[in-house]
Structures are given as C-alpha cells and as structure tokens.
PDB file of C-alpha atoms in Angstrom:
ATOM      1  CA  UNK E   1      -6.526 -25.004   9.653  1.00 51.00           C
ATOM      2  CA  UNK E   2      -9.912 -23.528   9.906  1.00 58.00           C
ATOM      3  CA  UNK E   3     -10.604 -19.961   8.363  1.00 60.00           C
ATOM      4  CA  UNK E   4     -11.060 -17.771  11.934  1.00 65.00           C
ATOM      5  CA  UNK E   5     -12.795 -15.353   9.560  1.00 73.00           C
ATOM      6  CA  UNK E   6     -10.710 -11.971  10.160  1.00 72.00           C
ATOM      7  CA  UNK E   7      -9.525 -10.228   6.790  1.00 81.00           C
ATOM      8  CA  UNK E   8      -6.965  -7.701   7.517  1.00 84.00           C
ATOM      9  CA  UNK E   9      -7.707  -4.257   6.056  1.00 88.00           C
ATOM     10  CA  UNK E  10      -5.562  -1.460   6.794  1.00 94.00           C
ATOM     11  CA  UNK E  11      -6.337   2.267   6.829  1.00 93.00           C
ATOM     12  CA  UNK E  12      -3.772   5.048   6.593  1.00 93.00           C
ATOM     13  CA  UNK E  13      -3.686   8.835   6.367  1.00 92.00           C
ATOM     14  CA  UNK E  14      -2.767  10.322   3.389  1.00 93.00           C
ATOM     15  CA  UNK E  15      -2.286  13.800   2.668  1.00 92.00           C
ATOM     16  CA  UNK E  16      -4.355  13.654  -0.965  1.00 95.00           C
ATOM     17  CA  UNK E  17      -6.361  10.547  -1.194  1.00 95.00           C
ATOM     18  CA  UNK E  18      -6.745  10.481  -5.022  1.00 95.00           C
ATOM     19  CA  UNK E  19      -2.839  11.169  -5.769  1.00 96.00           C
ATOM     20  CA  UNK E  20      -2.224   8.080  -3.340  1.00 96.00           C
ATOM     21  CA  UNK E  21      -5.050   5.995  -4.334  1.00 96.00           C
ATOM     22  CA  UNK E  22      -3.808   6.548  -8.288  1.00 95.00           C
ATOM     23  CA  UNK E  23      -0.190   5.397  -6.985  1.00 97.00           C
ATOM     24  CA  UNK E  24      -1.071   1.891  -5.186  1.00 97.00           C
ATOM     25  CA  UNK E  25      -3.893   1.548  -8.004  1.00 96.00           C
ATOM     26  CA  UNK E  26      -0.712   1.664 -10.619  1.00 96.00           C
ATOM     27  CA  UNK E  27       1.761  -0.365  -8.341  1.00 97.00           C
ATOM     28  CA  UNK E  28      -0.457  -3.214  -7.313  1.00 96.00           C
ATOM     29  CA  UNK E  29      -2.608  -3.364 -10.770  1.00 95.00           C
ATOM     30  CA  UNK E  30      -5.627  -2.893  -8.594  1.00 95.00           C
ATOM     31  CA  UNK E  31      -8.524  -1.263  -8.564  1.00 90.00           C
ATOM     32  CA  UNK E  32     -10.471   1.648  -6.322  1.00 87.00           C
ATOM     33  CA  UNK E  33     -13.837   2.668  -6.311  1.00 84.00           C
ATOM     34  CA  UNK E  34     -15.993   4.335  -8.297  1.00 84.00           C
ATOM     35  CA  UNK E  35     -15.736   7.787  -8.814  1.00 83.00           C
ATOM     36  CA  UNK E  36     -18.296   9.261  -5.444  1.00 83.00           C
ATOM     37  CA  UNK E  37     -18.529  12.211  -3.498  1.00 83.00           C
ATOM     38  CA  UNK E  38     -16.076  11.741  -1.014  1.00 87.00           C
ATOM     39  CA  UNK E  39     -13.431  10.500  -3.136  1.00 87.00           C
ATOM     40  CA  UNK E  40     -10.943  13.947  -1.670  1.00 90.00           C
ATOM     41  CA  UNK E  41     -11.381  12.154   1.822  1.00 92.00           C
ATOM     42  CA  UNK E  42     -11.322   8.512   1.361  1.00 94.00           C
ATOM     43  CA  UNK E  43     -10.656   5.636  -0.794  1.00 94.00           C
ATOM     44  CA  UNK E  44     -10.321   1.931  -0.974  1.00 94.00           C
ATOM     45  CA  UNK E  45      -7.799  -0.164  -3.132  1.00 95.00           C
ATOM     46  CA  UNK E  46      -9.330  -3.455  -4.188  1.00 94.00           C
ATOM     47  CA  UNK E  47      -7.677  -6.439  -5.416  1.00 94.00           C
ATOM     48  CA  UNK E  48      -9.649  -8.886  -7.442  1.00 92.00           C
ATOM     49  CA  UNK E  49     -12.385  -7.876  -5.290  1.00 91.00           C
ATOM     50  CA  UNK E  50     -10.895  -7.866  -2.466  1.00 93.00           C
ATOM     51  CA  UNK E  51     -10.141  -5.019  -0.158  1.00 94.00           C
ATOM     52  CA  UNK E  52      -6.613  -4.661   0.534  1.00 95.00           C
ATOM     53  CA  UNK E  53      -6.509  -0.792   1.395  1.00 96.00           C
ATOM     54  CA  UNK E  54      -7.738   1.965   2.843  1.00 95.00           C
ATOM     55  CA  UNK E  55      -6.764   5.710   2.564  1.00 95.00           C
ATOM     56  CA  UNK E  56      -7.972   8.594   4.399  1.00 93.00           C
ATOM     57  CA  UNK E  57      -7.310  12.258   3.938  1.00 93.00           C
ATOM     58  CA  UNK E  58      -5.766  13.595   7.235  1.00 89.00           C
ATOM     59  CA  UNK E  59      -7.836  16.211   9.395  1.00 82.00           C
ATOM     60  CA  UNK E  60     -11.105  16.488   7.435  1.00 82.00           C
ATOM     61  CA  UNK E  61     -12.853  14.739   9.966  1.00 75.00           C
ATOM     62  CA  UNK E  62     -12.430  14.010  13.848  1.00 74.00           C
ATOM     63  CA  UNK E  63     -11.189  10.460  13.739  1.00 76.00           C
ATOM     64  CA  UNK E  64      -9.460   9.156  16.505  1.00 72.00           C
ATOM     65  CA  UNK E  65      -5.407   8.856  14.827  1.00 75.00           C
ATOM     66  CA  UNK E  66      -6.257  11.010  11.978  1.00 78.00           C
ATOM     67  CA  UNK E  67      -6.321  14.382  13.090  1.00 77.00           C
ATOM     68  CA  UNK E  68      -3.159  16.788  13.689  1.00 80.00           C
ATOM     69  CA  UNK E  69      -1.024  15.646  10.845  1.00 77.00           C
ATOM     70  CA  UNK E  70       2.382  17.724  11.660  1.00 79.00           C
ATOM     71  CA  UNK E  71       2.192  16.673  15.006  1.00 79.00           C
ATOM     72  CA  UNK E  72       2.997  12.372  13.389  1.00 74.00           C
ATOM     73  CA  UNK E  73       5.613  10.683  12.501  1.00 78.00           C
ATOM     74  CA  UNK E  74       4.953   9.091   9.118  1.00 75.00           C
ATOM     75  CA  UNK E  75       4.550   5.359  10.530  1.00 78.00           C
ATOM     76  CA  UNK E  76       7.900   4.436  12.002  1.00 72.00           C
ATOM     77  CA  UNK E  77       8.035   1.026  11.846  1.00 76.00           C
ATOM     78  CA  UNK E  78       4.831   0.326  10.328  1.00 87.00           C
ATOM     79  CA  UNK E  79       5.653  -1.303   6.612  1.00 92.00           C
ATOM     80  CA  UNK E  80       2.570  -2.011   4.350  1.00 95.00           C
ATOM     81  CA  UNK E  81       3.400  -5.329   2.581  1.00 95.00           C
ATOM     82  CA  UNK E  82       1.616  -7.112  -0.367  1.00 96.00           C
ATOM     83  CA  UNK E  83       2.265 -10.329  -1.659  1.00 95.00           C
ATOM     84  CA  UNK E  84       2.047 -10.193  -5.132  1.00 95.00           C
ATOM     85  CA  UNK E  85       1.243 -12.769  -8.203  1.00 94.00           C
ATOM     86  CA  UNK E  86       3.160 -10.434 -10.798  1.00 95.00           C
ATOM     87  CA  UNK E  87       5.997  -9.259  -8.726  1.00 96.00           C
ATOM     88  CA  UNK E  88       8.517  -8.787 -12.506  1.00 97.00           C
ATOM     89  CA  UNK E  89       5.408  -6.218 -13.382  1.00 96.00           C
ATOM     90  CA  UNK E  90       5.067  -4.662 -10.269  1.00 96.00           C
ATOM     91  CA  UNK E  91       8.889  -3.890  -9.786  1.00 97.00           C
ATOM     92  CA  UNK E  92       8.642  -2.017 -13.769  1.00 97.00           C
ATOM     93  CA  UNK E  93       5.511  -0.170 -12.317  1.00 97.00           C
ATOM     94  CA  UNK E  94       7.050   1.287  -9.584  1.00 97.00           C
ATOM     95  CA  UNK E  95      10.109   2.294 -11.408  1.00 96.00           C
ATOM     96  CA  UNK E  96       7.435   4.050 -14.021  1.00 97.00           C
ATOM     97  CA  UNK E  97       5.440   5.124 -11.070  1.00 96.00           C
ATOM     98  CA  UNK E  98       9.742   6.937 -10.671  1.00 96.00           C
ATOM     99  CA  UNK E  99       9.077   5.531  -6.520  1.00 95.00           C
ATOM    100  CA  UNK E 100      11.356   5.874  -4.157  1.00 96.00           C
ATOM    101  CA  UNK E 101      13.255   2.486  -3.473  1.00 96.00           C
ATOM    102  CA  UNK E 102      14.481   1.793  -0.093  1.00 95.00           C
ATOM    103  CA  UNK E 103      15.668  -1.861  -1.170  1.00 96.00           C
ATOM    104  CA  UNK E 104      15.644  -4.110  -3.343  1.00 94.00           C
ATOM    105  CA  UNK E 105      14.815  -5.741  -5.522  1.00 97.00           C
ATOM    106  CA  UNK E 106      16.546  -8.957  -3.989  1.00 95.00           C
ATOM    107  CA  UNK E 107      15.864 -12.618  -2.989  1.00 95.00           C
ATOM    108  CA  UNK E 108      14.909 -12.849   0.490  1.00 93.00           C
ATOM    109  CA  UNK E 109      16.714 -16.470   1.680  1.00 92.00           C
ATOM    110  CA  UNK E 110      15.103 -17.423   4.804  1.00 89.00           C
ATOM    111  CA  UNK E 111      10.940 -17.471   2.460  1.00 93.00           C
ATOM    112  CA  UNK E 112      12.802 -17.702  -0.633  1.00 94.00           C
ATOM    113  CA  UNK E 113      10.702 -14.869  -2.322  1.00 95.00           C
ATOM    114  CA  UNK E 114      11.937 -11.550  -4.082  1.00 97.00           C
ATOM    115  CA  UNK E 115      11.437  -7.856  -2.280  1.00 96.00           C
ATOM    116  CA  UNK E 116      11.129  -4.798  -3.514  1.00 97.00           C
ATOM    117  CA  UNK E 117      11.102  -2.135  -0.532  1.00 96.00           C
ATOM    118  CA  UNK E 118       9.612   1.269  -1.705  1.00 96.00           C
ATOM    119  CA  UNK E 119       8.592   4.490   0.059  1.00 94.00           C
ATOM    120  CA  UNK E 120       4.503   5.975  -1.393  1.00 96.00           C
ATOM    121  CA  UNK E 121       4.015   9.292  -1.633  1.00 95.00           C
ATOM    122  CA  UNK E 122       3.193   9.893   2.147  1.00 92.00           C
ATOM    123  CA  UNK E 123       6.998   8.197   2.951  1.00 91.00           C
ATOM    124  CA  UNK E 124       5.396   5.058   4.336  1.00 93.00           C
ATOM    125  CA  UNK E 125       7.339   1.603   3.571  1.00 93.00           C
ATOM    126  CA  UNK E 126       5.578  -0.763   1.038  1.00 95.00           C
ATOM    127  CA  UNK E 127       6.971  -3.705   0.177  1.00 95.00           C
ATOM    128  CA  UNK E 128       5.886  -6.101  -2.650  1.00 96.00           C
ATOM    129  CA  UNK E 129       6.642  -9.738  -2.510  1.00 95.00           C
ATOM    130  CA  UNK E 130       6.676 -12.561  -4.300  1.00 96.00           C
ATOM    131  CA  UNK E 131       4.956 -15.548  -2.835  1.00 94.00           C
ATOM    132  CA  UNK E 132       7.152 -17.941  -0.449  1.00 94.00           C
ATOM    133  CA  UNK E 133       9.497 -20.229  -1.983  1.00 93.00           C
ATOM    134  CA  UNK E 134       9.157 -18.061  -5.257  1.00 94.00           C
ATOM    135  CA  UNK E 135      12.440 -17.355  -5.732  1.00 91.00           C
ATOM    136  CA  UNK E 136      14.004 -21.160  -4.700  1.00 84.00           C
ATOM    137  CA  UNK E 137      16.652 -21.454  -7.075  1.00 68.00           C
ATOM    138  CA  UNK E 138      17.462 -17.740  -8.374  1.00 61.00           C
TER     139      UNK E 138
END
C-alpha cells in the first residue's frame, strides 16, 4: 500500500489550553511546544515528533466552529483515540492524572488490544489503545 500522504491532525476547543495541553502531555508521555506567546490560545501535543493534537481556546478568535462555546455540545460522538506503545503506563497516568474513566480498562476481542475509555477535562472521550493483536492471549 502506497503512503497517500495525509497525516491526520485533529483540533479541538478547549476551555484553558495550558490546563488541557498539561493533561494529554501527562497521559500520552508527549510533548507540546515551547513556551510562546500564544500559548493561553493554542497548543500542539507532539509525539516523538509527530503532531498528534491540537487545542484551541474557545472564542478568542473568529474561527469558523470555535466561537459561542455554551451554545455546543461537548463532541457527541466524536472520541479522540491514540494507539499507544506503553498502554500499562498510560492507564497509571491517567489514574494519577485522577481522570474520569468511562471504561475500561479491558481487552477489546474483535483487534485483540486493551482500552482504556476516559473523559479530558473538556468531557470529550479519549481512548488509549494498545496496538492490534496486543492483547491475543490475555
């Protein structure tokens, strides 16, 4: 299979950028950027390098979808979902990061990875996975 060259990299509204950027920082053992000027209106959550989030501080500017916060639901049936290489790790920091868990954690049998289900601090749905087949014998 050829690489089409598309990289997914979702942006969502937050209600205090560096709060939420600490949070998926600490749950995904990732990094942000460097500390810069804008930091109270937007962030990005990078992953060996790789840019696997974006966050956004509702109504500070006139984006299209990220203006006139009371008037949203927070993402109904949007769940943010990373697979991860250290999922043991990741399930002990959430429960330091003392996140909300929707499900989990639990062996998923049809990819035969583990799940944890969690809610951030803006009450969107994050799951962390293990990778496929992961979990084959547990």
């Amino acid at each position: 299979m050829q690489n089409s060259g598309v990289q997914a990299q979702p942006l969502i509204a937050v209600r205090d950028v560096r709060a939420s950027s600490r949070w998926y920082v600490e749950l995904l053992g990732a990094d942000s950027l460097p500390d810069h000027a804008h930091r109270d209106r937007y962030d990005r959550i990078l992953c060996a390098g790789q840019l696997v989030l974006q966050l956004h501080a509702w109504d500070v500017e006139e984006h299209p979808n990220l203006v006139n916060r009371g008037a949203a639901p927070v993402a109904h049936g949007v769940v943010l979902w990373f697979q991860v290489n250290d999922f043991d790790a990741a399930v002990e920091r959430a429960r330091g990061l003392g996140a909300e868990v929707v499900q989990g954690p639990f062996v998923n049998p049809a990819p035969q990875h583990r799940e944890l289900w969690l809610r951030d601090l803006d009450g969107f749905v994050v799951v962390v996975a293990s990778a496929d087949g992961e979990a084959g014998g547990k």
